[in-house]
PDB file of C-alpha atoms in Angstrom:
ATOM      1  CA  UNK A 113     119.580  96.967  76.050  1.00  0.00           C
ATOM      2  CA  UNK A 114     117.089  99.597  74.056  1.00  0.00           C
ATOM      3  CA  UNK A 115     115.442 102.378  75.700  1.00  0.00           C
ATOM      4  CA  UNK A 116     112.607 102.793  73.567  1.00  0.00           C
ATOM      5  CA  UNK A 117     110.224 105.906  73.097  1.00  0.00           C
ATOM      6  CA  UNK A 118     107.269 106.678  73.661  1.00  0.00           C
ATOM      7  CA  UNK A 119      94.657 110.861  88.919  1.00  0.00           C
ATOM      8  CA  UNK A 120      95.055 110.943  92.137  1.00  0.00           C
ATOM      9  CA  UNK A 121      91.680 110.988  93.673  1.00  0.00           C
ATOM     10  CA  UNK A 122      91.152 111.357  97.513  1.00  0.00           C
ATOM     11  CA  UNK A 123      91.565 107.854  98.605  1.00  0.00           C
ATOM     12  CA  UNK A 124      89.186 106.465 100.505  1.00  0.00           C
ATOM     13  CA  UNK A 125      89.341 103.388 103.077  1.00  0.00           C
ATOM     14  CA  UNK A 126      88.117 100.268 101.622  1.00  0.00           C
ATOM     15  CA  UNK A 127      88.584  96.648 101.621  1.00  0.00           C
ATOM     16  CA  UNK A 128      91.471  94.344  99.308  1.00  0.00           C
ATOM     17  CA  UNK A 129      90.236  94.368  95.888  1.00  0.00           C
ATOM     18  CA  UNK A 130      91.352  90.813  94.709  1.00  0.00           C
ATOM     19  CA  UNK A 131      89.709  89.500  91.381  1.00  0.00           C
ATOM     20  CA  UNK A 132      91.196  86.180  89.540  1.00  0.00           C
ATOM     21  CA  UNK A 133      90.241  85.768  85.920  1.00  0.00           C
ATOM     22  CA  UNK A 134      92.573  82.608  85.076  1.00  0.00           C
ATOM     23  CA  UNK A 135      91.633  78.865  84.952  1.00  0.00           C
ATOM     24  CA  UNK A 136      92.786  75.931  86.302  1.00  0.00           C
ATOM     25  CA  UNK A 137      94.897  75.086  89.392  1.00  0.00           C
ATOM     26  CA  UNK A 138      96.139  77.660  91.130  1.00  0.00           C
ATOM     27  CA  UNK A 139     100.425  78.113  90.452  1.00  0.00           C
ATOM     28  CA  UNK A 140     100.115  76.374  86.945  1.00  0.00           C
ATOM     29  CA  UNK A 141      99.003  78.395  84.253  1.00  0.00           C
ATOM     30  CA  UNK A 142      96.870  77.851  81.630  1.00  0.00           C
ATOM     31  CA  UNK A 143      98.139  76.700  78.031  1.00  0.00           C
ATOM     32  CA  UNK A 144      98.045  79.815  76.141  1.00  0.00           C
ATOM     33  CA  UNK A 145      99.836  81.666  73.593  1.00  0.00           C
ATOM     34  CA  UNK A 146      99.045  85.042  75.554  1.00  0.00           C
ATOM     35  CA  UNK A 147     100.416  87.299  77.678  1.00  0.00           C
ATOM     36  CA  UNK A 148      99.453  86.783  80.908  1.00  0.00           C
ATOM     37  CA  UNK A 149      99.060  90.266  82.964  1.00  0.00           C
ATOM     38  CA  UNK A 150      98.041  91.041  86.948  1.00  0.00           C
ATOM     39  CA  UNK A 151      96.970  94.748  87.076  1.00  0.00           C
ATOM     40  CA  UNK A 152      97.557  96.604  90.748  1.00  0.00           C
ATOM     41  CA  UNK A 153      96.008 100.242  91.099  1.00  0.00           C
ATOM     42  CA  UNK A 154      93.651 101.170  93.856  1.00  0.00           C
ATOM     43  CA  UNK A 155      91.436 103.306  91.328  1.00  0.00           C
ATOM     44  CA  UNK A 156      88.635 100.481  90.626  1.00  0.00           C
ATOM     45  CA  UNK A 157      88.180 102.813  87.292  1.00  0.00           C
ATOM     46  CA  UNK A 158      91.774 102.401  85.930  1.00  0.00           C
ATOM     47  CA  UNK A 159      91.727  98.822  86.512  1.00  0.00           C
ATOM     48  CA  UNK A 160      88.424  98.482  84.766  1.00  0.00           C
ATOM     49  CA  UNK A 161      90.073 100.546  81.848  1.00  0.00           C
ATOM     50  CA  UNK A 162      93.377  98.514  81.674  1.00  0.00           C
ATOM     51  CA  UNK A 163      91.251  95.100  81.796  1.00  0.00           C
ATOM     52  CA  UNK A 164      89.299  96.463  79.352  1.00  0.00           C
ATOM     53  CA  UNK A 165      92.065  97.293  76.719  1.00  0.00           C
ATOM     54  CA  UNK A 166      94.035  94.223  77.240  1.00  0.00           C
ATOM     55  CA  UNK A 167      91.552  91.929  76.683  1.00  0.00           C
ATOM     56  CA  UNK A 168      90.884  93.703  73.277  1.00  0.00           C
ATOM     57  CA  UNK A 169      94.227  92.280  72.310  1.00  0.00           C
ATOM     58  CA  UNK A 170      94.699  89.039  70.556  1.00  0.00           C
ATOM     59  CA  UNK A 171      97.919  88.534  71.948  1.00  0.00           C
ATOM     60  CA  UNK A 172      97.622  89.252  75.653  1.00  0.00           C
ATOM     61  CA  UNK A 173      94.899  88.658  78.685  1.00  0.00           C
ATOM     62  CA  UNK A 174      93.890  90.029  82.330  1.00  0.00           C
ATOM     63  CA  UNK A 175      94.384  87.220  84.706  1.00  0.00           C
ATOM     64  CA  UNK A 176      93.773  89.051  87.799  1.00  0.00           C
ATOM     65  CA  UNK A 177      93.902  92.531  89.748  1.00  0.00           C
ATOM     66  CA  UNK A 178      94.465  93.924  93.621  1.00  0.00           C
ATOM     67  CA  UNK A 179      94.261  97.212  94.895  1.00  0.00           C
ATOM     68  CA  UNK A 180      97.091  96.995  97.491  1.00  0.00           C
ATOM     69  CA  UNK A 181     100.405  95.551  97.344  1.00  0.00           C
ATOM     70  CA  UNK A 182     100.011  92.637  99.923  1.00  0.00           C
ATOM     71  CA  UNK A 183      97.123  90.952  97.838  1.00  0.00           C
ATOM     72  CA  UNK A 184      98.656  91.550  94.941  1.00  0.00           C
ATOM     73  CA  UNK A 185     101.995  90.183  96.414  1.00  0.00           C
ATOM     74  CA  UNK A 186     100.016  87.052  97.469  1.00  0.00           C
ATOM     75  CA  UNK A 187      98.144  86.770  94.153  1.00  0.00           C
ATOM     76  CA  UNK A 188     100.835  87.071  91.734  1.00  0.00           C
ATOM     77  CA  UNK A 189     102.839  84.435  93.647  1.00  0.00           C
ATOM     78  CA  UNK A 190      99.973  82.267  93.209  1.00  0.00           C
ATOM     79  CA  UNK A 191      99.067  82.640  89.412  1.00  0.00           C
ATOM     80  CA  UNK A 192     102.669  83.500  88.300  1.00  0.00           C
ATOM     81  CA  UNK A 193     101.931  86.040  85.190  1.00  0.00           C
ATOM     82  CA  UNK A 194     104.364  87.020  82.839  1.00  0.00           C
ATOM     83  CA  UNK A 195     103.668  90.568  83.191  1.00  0.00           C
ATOM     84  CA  UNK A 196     102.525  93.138  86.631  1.00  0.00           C
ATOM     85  CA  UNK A 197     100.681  96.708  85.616  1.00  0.00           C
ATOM     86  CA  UNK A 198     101.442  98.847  89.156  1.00  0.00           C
ATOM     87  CA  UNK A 199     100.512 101.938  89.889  1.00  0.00           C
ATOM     88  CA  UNK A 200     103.425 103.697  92.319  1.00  0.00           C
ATOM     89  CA  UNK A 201     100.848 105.117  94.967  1.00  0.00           C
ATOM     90  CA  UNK A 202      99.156 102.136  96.463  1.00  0.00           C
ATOM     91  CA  UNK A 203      97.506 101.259  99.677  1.00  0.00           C
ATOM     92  CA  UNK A 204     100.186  99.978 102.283  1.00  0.00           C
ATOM     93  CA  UNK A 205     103.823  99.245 100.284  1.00  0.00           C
ATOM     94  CA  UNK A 206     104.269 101.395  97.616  1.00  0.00           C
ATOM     95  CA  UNK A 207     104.670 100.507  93.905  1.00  0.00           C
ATOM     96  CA  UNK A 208     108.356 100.335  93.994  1.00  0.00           C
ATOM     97  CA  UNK A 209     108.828  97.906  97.368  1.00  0.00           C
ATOM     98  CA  UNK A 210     105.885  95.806  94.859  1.00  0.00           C
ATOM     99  CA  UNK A 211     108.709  95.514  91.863  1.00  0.00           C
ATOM    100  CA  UNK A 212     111.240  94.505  94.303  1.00  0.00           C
ATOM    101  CA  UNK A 213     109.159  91.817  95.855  1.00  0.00           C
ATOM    102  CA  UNK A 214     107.839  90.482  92.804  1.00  0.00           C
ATOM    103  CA  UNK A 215     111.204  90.629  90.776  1.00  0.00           C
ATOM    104  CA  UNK A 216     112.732  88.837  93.759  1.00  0.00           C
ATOM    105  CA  UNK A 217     110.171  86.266  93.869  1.00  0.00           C
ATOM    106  CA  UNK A 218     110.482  85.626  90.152  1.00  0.00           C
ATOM    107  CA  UNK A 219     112.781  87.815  88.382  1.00  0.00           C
ATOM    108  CA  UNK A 220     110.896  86.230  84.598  1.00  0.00           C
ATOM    109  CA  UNK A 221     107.939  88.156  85.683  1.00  0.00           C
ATOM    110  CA  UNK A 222     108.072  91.560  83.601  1.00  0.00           C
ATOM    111  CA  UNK A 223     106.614  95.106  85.332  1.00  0.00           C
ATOM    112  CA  UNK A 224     105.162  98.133  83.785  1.00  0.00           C
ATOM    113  CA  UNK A 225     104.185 100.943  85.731  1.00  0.00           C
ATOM    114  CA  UNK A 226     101.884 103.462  84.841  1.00  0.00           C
ATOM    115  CA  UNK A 227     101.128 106.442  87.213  1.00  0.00           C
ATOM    116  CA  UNK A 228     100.291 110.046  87.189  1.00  0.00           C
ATOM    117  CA  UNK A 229     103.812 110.777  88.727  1.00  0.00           C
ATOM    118  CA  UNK A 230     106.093 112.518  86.712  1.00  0.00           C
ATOM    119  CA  UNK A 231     108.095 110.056  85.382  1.00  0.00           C
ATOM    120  CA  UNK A 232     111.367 112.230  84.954  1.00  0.00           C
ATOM    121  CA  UNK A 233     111.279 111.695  88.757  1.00  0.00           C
ATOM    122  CA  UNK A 234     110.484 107.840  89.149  1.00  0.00           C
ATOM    123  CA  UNK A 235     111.281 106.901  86.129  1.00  0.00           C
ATOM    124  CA  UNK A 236     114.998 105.523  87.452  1.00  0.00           C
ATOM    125  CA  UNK A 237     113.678 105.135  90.341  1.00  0.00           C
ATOM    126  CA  UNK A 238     111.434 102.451  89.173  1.00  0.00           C
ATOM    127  CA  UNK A 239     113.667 100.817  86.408  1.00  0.00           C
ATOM    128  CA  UNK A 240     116.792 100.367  89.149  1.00  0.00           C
ATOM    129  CA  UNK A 241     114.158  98.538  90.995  1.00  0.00           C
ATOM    130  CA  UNK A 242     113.835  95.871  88.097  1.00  0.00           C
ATOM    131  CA  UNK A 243     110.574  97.541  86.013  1.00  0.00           C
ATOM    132  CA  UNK A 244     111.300  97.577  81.779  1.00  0.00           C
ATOM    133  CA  UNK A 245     108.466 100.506  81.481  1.00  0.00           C
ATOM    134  CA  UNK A 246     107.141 103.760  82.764  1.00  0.00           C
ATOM    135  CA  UNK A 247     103.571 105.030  81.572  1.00  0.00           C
ATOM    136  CA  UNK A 248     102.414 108.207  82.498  1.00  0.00           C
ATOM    137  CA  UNK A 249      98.653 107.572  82.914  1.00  0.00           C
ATOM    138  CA  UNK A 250      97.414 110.452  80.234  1.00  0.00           C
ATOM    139  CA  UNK A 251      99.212 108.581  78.178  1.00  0.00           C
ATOM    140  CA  UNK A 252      97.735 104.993  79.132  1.00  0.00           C
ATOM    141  CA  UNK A 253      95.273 104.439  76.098  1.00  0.00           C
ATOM    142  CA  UNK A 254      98.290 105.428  73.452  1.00  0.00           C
ATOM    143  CA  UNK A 255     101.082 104.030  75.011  1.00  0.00           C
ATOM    144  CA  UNK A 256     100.336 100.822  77.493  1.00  0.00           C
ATOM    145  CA  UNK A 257      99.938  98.179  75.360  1.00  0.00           C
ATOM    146  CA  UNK A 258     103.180  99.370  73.446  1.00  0.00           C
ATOM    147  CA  UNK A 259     104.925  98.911  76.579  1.00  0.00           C
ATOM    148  CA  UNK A 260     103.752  95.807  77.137  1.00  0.00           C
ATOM    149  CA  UNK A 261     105.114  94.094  74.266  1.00  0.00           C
ATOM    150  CA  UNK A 262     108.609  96.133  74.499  1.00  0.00           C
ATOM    151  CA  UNK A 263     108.584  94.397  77.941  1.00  0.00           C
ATOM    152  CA  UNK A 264     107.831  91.083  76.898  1.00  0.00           C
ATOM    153  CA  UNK A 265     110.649  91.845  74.263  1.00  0.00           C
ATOM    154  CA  UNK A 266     113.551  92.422  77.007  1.00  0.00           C
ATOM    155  CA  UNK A 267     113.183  96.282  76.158  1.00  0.00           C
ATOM    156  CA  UNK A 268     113.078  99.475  78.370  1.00  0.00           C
ATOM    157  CA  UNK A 269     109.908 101.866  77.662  1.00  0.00           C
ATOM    158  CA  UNK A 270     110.243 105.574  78.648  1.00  0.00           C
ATOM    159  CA  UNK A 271     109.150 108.588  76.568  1.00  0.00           C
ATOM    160  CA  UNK A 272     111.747 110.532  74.508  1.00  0.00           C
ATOM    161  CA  UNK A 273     112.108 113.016  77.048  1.00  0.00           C
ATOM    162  CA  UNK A 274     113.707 110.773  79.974  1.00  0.00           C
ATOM    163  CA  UNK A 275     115.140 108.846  77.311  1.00  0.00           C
ATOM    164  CA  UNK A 276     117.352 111.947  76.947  1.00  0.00           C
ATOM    165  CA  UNK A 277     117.664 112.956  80.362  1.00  0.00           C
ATOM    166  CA  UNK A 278     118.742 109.252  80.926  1.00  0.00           C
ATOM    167  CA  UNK A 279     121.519 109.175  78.507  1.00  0.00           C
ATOM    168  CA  UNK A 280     122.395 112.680  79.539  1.00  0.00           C
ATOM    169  CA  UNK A 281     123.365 111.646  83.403  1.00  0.00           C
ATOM    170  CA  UNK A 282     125.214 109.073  81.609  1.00  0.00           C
ATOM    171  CA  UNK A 283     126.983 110.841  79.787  1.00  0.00           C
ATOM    172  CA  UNK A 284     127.858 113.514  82.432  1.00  0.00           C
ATOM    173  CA  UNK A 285     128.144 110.598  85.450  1.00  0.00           C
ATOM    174  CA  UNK A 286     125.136 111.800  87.165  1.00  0.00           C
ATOM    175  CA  UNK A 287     123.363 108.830  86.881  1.00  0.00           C
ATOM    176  CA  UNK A 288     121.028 109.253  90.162  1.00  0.00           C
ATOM    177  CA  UNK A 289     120.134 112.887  88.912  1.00  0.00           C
ATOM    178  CA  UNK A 290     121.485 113.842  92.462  1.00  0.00           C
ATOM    179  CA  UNK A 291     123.147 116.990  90.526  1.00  0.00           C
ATOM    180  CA  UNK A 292     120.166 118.801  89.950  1.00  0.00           C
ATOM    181  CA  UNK A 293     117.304 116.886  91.984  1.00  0.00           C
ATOM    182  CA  UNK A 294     116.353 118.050  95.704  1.00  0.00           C
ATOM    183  CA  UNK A 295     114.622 115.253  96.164  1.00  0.00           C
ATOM    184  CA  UNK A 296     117.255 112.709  95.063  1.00  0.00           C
ATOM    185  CA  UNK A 297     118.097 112.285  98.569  1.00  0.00           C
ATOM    186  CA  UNK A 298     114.833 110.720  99.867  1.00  0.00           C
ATOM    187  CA  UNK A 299     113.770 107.383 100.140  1.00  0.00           C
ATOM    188  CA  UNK A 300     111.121 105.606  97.375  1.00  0.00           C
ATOM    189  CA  UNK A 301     108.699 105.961 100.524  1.00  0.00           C
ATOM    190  CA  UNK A 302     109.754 109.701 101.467  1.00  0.00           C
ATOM    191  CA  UNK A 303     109.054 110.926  98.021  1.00  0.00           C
ATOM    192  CA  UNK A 304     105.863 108.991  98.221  1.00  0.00           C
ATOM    193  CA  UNK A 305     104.760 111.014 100.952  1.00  0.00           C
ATOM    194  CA  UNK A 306     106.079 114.321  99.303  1.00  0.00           C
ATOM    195  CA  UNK A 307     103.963 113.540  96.277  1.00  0.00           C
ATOM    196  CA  UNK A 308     100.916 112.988  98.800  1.00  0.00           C
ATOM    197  CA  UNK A 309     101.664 116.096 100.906  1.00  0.00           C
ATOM    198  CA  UNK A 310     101.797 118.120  97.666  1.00  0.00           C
ATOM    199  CA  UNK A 311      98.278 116.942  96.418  1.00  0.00           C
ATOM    200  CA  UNK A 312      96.817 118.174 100.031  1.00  0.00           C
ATOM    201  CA  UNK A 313      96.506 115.180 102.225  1.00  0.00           C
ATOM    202  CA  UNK A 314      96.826 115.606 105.763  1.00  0.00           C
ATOM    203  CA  UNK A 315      98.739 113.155 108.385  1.00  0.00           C
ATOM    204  CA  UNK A 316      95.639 110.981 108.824  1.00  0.00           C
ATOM    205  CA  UNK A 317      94.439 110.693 105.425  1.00  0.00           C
ATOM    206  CA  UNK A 318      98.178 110.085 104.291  1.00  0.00           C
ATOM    207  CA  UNK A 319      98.418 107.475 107.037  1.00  0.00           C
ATOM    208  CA  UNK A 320      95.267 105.632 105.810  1.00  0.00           C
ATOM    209  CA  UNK A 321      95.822 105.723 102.294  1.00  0.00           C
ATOM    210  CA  UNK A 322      99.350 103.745 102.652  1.00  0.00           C
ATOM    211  CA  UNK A 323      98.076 101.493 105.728  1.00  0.00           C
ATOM    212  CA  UNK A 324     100.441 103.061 107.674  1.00  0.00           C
ATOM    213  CA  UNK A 325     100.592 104.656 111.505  1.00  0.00           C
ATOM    214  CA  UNK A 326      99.998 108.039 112.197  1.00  0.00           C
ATOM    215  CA  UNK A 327     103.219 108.280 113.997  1.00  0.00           C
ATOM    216  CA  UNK A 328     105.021 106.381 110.992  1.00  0.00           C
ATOM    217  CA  UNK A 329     103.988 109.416 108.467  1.00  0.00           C
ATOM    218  CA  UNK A 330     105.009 111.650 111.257  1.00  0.00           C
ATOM    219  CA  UNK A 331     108.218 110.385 111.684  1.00  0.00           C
ATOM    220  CA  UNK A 332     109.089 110.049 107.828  1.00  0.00           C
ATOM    221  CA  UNK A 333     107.721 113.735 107.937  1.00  0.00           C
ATOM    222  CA  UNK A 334     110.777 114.867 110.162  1.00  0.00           C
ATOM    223  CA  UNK A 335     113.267 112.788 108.058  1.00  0.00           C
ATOM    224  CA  UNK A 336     111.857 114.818 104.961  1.00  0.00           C
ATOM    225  CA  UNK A 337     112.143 117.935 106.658  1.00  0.00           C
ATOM    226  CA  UNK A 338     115.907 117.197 107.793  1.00  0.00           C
ATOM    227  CA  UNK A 339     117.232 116.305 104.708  1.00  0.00           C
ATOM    228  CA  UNK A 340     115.775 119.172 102.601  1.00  0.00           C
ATOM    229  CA  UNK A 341     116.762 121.384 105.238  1.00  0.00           C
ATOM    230  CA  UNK A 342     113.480 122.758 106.310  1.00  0.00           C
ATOM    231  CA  UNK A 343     112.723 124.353 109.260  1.00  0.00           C
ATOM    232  CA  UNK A 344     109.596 123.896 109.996  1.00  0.00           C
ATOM    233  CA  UNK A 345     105.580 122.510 108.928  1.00  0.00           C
ATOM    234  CA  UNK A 346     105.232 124.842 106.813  1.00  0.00           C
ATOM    235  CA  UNK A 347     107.780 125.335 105.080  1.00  0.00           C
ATOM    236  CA  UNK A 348     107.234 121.354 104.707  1.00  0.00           C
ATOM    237  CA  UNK A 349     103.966 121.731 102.933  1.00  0.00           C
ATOM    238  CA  UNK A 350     105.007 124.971 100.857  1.00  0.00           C
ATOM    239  CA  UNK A 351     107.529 122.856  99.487  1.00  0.00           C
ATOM    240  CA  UNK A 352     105.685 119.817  98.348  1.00  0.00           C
ATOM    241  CA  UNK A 353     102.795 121.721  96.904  1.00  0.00           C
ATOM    242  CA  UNK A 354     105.371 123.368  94.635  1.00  0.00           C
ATOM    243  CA  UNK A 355     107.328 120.609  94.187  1.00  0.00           C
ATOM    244  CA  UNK A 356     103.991 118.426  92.838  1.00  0.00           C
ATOM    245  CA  UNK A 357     102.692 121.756  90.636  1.00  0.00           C
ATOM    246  CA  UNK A 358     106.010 122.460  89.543  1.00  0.00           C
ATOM    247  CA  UNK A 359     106.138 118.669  88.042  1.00  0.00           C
ATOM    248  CA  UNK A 360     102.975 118.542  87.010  1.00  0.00           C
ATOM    249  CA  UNK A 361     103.887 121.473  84.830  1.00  0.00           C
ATOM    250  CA  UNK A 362     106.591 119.737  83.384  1.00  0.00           C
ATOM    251  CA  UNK A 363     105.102 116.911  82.647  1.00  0.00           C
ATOM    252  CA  UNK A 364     102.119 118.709  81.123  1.00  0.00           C
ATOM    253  CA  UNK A 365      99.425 117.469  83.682  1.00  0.00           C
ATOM    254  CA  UNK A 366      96.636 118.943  85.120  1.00  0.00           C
ATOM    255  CA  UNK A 367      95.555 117.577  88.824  1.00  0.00           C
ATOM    256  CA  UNK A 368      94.491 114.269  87.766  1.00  0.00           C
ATOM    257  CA  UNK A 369      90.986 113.142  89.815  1.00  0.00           C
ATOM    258  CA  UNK A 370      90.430 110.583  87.258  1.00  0.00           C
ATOM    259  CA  UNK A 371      91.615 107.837  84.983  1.00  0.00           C
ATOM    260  CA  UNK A 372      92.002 109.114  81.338  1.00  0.00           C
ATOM    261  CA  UNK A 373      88.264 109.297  79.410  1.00  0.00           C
ATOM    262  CA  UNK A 374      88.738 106.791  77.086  1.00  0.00           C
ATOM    263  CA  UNK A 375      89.051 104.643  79.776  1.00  0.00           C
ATOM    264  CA  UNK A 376      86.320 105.404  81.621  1.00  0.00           C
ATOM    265  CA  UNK A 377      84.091 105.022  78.613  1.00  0.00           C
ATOM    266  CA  UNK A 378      86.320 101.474  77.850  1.00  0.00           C
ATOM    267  CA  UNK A 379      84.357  98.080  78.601  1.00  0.00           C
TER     268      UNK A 379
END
């Protein structure tokens, strides 16, 4: 198979965003020659911008968007697309535990996820768990509708860079990165939390943004903290804040409050 080239604002507590743009009965779709795409981010800007772009396209359409993984689970089982744009931070299950679900439901439907995580660190992460492209969301208005059709095209859509790194743990046998990644031993949902740590959330607000109990965040907290060998709360947060500037740095981002420009400015 081809491996092709190529904001997190405070989050606050709101209801399901659910919005259905297709026609007809619901479970058979339309008679079209188009791509048929769900978008899931809880940024009501970045969907607006995605919607926006797509349905600038002659060859592809917006059929419907969530801001949370259950509606979107429910939705996408309903209208069937042939493609899912996720974000990887999302109210209750995360991004990933939303391409298993949906790939396991119907493994024809095609994923792309675009976030503001570095993808050299979800990336694998995120293709093991059945996506075919990564888009780092600075990149969005260059890249996303490439990745679409690469997708649609049975390809894999990374930039150069993990490209590289990707056929470098193969070459070496290091596929999971585990050689020279301290976070390689977490779980999808443990780095989630790192990555939310990192950007400054406390327990509650951490809690709330993933629809999750206080005590669950706590917990996963103390799992974190055991297997990266940390004594202490402190030490907890030092870590994560340099772990997220550290990879923001690599991936050449600035702390991201808000979708790219051009799609703010887009429909």
């Amino acid at each position: 198979m081809k491996v092709a080239s190529t904001s997190n604002a405070k989050s606050v507590k709101s209801p399901s965003v659910v919005r259905v743009y297709s026609n007809g009965p619901v479970g058979q779709p339309p008679a079209t020659t188009k791509t048929r795409i769900y978008v899931v981010d809880d940024h009501p800007l970045m969907r607006m911008g995605l919607r926006a772009m797509i349905n600038g396209e002659p060859d592809m359409e917006v059929i419907g968007e969530a801001a949370d993984s259950a509606t979107a689970t429910a939705e996408i089982m309903k209208l069937r697309p042939d493609l899912v744009i996720a974000d990887i931070s999302l109210r209750g299950n995360s991004g990933i535990e939303l391409i298993k679900n949906v790939k396991a439901f119907d493994p024809g439907i095609d994923v792309v996820v675009v976030s503001m995580y570095d993808e050299s660190i979800y990336a694998l992460r995120v293709l093991k768990a059945g996506a075919r492209a990564y888009v780092m969301k600075q990149d969005v208005t260059t890249r996303v509708l490439d990745a679409i059709r690469r997708a649609r095209n049975g390809q894999l859509f990374v930039s150069e860079r993990v490209a590289t790194q990707m056929l470098n743990r193969f070459v070496d046998g290091t596929e999971d990165g585990a050689a020279d990644s301290p976070v390689s031993s977490l779980s999808d949902r443990e780095l989630e939390i790192v990555n939310l740590i990192g950007e400054g959330l406390p327990t509650r607000e951490i809690a709330a943004k993933l629809f999750l109990s206080i005590k669950t965040v706590e917990t996963h907290r103390v799992h974190i903290k055991r297997k990266l060998n940390l004594a202490n709360a402190t030490q907890l947060v030092q870590f994560c804040v340099r772990w997220v500037e550290e990879n923001k740095a690599a991936a050449g981002v600035g702390a991201i409050a808000e979708p790219p420009a051009a799609l703010q400015q887009a429909g």
